[in-house]
XYZ file of C-alpha atoms in Angstrom:
320
model
C 40.789 -7.726 51.832
C 38.424 -10.672 52.066
C 35.417 -8.325 51.923
C 36.885 -6.684 48.794
C 37.315 -10.045 47.040
C 33.809 -11.004 48.107
C 32.453 -7.731 46.719
C 34.311 -8.223 43.433
C 33.010 -11.777 43.161
C 29.464 -10.558 43.772
C 29.871 -7.923 41.057
C 31.221 -10.518 38.622
C 28.334 -12.852 39.416
C 25.887 -9.997 38.934
C 27.395 -9.074 35.559
C 27.407 -12.728 34.525
C 23.745 -13.088 35.516
C 22.853 -9.977 33.510
C 24.726 -11.305 30.469
C 23.019 -14.682 30.798
C 19.631 -12.955 31.093
C 20.400 -10.889 27.992
C 21.360 -13.997 26.046
C 18.198 -15.752 27.216
C 15.999 -12.837 26.119
C 17.851 -12.612 22.816
C 17.397 -16.309 22.201
C 13.676 -15.999 22.930
C 13.178 -13.144 20.491
C 11.428 -14.058 17.276
C 10.624 -12.167 14.104
C 7.115 -11.952 12.757
C 4.699 -9.794 10.773
C 1.904 -7.738 12.291
C -1.362 -8.924 10.784
C -3.638 -6.461 12.570
C -3.952 -4.263 15.635
C -7.087 -4.253 17.750
C -7.991 -2.839 21.186
C -4.387 -2.269 22.196
C -3.157 -5.686 21.059
C -1.197 -6.650 17.955
C -1.526 -10.001 16.254
C 1.830 -11.224 14.951
C 2.216 -14.112 12.487
C 5.330 -16.269 12.874
C 5.941 -19.725 11.413
C 2.254 -20.319 10.829
C 1.237 -19.322 14.373
C -0.626 -16.119 15.327
C 0.518 -14.524 18.586
C -1.466 -11.939 20.548
C 1.107 -9.350 21.602
C 1.077 -6.312 23.829
C 3.605 -3.469 23.675
C 6.560 -3.054 25.980
C 6.293 0.038 28.145
C 9.201 1.702 26.336
C 7.291 1.486 23.055
C 4.153 2.976 24.611
C 6.139 5.785 26.207
C 7.931 6.628 22.964
C 4.607 6.371 21.118
C 6.137 4.038 18.568
C 3.741 3.476 15.687
C 3.115 -0.114 14.620
C 1.404 -0.872 11.311
C 0.029 -3.991 9.637
C 2.892 -5.365 7.561
C 5.580 -4.296 10.036
C 8.292 -6.834 10.691
C 8.811 -6.909 14.455
C 10.866 -8.643 17.101
C 8.738 -10.102 19.869
C 9.157 -12.289 22.909
C 6.805 -15.131 23.795
C 5.316 -14.901 27.275
C 3.026 -17.892 27.459
C 1.538 -20.097 24.764
C 0.439 -17.791 21.946
C 0.839 -14.510 23.808
C 3.838 -12.227 23.829
C 5.234 -8.706 23.782
C 6.567 -6.647 20.881
C 10.114 -5.546 21.636
C 11.022 -3.575 18.510
C 9.928 -2.768 14.985
C 12.436 -3.537 12.232
C 13.343 -0.971 9.542
C 10.578 -0.416 6.970
C 11.029 -0.547 3.215
C 8.067 1.801 2.773
C 5.053 3.065 4.660
C 1.580 4.273 3.753
C -0.663 6.312 6.010
C -3.888 5.679 4.110
C -4.312 2.779 4.103
C -1.957 2.418 7.097
C 0.371 -0.429 6.090
C 4.117 -0.998 5.787
C 6.574 -2.985 3.644
C 4.368 -3.297 0.573
C 5.477 -4.839 -2.709
C 2.518 -3.824 -4.849
C -0.701 -1.841 -4.777
C -3.633 -3.578 -6.442
C -5.821 -0.678 -7.588
C -9.290 -2.132 -7.837
C -11.934 -0.331 -9.908
C -15.349 -1.438 -11.109
C -16.213 -1.239 -14.786
C -19.832 -0.535 -13.920
C -21.928 0.221 -10.838
C -19.982 2.288 -9.892
C -18.289 3.542 -13.059
C -14.471 3.637 -12.985
C -12.941 6.715 -11.358
C -9.917 7.312 -13.608
C -8.700 10.247 -11.544
C -8.555 8.113 -8.411
C -6.788 5.345 -10.352
C -4.162 7.798 -11.610
C -3.809 9.332 -8.152
C -3.143 5.899 -6.702
C -0.545 5.082 -9.383
C 1.290 8.310 -8.509
C 0.991 7.536 -4.824
C 2.329 3.993 -5.292
C 5.305 4.940 -7.438
C 6.327 7.755 -5.092
C 6.505 5.165 -2.321
C 8.410 2.699 -4.557
C 5.465 0.308 -4.740
C 4.440 -1.368 -7.994
C 0.922 -0.348 -9.112
C -1.318 -3.006 -10.658
C -4.663 -1.863 -12.084
C -7.456 -4.399 -11.731
C -10.859 -3.727 -13.285
C -13.616 -5.772 -11.656
C -17.161 -6.561 -12.848
C -16.060 -7.096 -16.448
C -19.117 -9.338 -16.861
C -21.210 -6.139 -16.863
C -19.554 -4.490 -19.912
C -18.642 -5.520 -23.428
C -15.195 -6.292 -24.826
C -14.960 -2.885 -26.536
C -15.191 -1.048 -23.194
C -12.462 -3.246 -21.744
C -10.212 -2.518 -24.716
C -10.862 1.228 -24.400
C -9.621 1.225 -20.812
C -6.695 -1.063 -21.591
C -5.574 1.372 -24.295
C -5.499 4.257 -21.771
C -2.935 2.518 -19.574
C -0.994 0.529 -22.148
C 1.551 3.353 -22.798
C 2.267 3.584 -19.056
C 3.373 -0.031 -18.817
C 1.248 -0.644 -15.717
C -0.112 -4.194 -15.503
C -3.865 -4.110 -16.231
C -6.152 -7.005 -15.322
C -9.831 -7.536 -16.126
C -11.644 -9.668 -13.583
C -15.077 -10.841 -12.575
C -15.904 -12.374 -9.228
C -19.102 -13.691 -10.860
C -17.621 -15.567 -13.821
C -14.110 -16.086 -12.449
C -12.478 -14.277 -15.368
C -8.989 -13.009 -14.537
C -8.890 -14.468 -11.015
C -6.121 -16.950 -11.875
C -4.029 -14.171 -13.425
C -4.536 -12.096 -10.274
C -3.397 -15.102 -8.206
C -0.160 -15.167 -10.179
C 0.388 -11.448 -9.584
C -0.154 -11.860 -5.854
C 2.040 -14.931 -5.315
C 5.105 -14.344 -3.157
C 4.347 -10.666 -2.552
C 2.754 -8.415 0.028
C -0.057 -6.549 -1.704
C -2.729 -4.122 -0.643
C -6.135 -4.005 -2.295
C -7.342 -0.408 -2.569
C -10.113 1.459 -4.334
C -13.494 3.122 -3.991
C -16.233 1.630 -1.869
C -18.488 -0.632 -3.879
C -15.892 -1.812 -6.410
C -15.907 -5.296 -4.909
C -12.787 -5.501 -2.714
C -14.305 -7.928 -0.229
C -15.885 -9.976 -3.031
C -12.493 -10.119 -4.724
C -10.850 -11.302 -1.505
C -13.467 -14.047 -1.246
C -12.806 -15.040 -4.860
C -9.054 -15.240 -4.223
C -9.510 -17.761 -1.411
C -12.469 -19.911 -0.423
C -11.239 -19.774 3.172
C -11.940 -16.042 3.457
C -15.584 -15.125 3.867
C -15.526 -11.349 4.171
C -18.750 -9.409 4.491
C -19.803 -7.705 1.276
C -22.036 -4.682 0.777
C -24.585 -3.702 -1.816
C -24.536 -0.465 -3.791
C -26.890 2.163 -2.431
C -29.610 2.785 -5.041
C -29.994 6.372 -3.874
C -26.347 7.428 -3.624
C -24.775 4.820 -5.933
C -22.091 4.347 -3.291
C -20.964 1.161 -1.664
C -21.354 0.455 2.014
C -18.116 0.366 3.984
C -17.894 -3.322 4.838
C -14.187 -3.243 5.819
C -13.623 -1.177 8.981
C -9.891 -1.554 9.512
C -6.795 -2.840 7.751
C -6.213 -6.547 8.212
C -3.711 -8.801 6.485
C -4.666 -12.160 5.043
C -2.148 -14.892 4.366
C -2.711 -16.759 1.110
C 0.348 -18.934 1.719
C 3.645 -18.705 3.599
C 5.014 -16.098 1.163
C 1.869 -14.206 0.148
C 0.128 -11.493 2.162
C -2.854 -9.386 1.087
C -4.341 -6.391 2.881
C -8.029 -5.576 2.612
C -8.631 -1.899 3.410
C -11.543 0.430 4.173
C -12.939 2.039 1.036
C -12.134 5.661 0.321
C -12.963 8.126 -2.406
C -10.202 10.717 -2.048
C -6.499 10.691 -1.365
C -4.141 13.620 -0.976
C -0.928 13.476 -2.952
C 2.233 13.091 -0.840
C 3.281 16.478 0.525
C 6.927 16.078 -0.496
C 6.208 15.739 -4.232
C 7.467 18.746 -6.186
C 6.207 19.940 -9.561
C 9.341 18.717 -11.350
C 8.857 15.241 -9.831
C 5.275 14.724 -10.941
C 5.829 14.085 -14.653
C 8.321 11.337 -13.767
C 5.467 9.451 -12.097
C 3.688 9.196 -15.460
C 5.892 6.604 -17.249
C 4.542 7.454 -20.696
C 5.722 11.050 -20.102
C 9.127 10.049 -18.763
C 10.121 8.208 -21.925
C 9.420 11.321 -24.035
C 10.689 14.184 -21.855
C 14.045 14.435 -23.627
C 12.151 15.596 -26.717
C 10.914 18.792 -25.051
C 12.671 22.050 -25.962
C 13.070 23.086 -22.306
C 14.620 20.869 -19.646
C 12.246 22.466 -17.123
C 9.153 21.865 -19.262
C 6.008 21.320 -17.196
C 4.137 20.126 -20.321
C 1.426 22.727 -19.884
C 1.897 25.971 -21.817
C 5.465 25.591 -23.102
C 6.126 25.440 -26.879
C 7.723 22.408 -28.558
C 6.570 20.034 -25.836
C 7.026 16.361 -26.718
C 4.289 15.347 -24.275
C 1.684 17.554 -25.937
C 2.838 16.321 -29.340
C 2.326 12.719 -28.191
C -1.103 13.682 -26.863
C -2.062 15.167 -30.240
C -0.901 11.958 -31.960
C -3.043 9.825 -29.632
C 0.014 8.209 -28.039
C -0.970 9.499 -24.586
C -4.538 9.225 -23.323
C -6.465 12.472 -22.849
C -7.608 11.417 -19.384
C -4.038 10.752 -18.262
C -2.898 14.171 -19.461
C -5.866 15.979 -17.884
C -5.289 14.210 -14.579
C -1.608 15.142 -14.734
C -2.579 18.827 -15.115
C -5.019 18.571 -12.187
C -2.348 16.964 -9.995
C 0.180 19.580 -11.107
C -2.083 22.374 -9.852
C -2.556 20.487 -6.597
C 1.202 20.085 -6.138
C 1.804 23.776 -6.894
C -0.808 24.755 -4.306
C 0.886 22.494 -1.757
C 4.238 24.159 -2.480
C 2.730 27.608 -1.957
C 1.230 26.611 1.393
C 4.672 25.871 2.875
């Protein structure tokens, strides 16, 4: 009888110790944001401190994917080192660039050297909206073109309602307005190589001195000066991601042909005027979108890019 009571007491003590250990671990857990991953380690920002964290074995075994921008729970081991225990639910996720929990996509394009790639801009606006991220179009190097060229591009995107900024890292034009757009949000800076992403990051904050690259005279392409995604903290509430340059981006595989026109806001407001509810705005008669195009209310480049994306989406549907 005494041995039984002793055994029960030992079990109770064991359970109590486990509960106390659980509480201790729970109390030591903190929440932070992954700033970057490098060589098997993740750097987590929390309360103004950057912690170098490894992964718990369970996360390695399950091959859990951690992205810059992820909110994570982590435990502190010693000083500014720790271990990531879990990733918190994501609001959204991009694979290219690989980031999570974005508020807005700053689509950076150069007005000259290289010339603006309107198809890539439109592709990125579709990509952003599909992932419930606000697209902001930012034209850089406006010191290299006249006011008329800026107005021409502004007119293309005005019907869409997308914010359009004109900036110059040389003269400082538009940088303050960009600051206001960035404040209190997590943004990613994306665009072709050579459009001035790193120069723009340097213009946003004097504390960041990112390497910049020159345009190749032979290929007219920028050198890839950013090799991986890294987040930069402008203040306690503002994060910005600088990303490797890229020149192509596949549309999300789950977009269907009937979804695409809804990702062109200037189309969406006019779709009720089409004769057919299933109108694809291509060959159908009495199409309100084509009427608006003929009246100059929709830019030709936007419509042509829509048709190109529509064919791409149809091909993706057929491949399934």
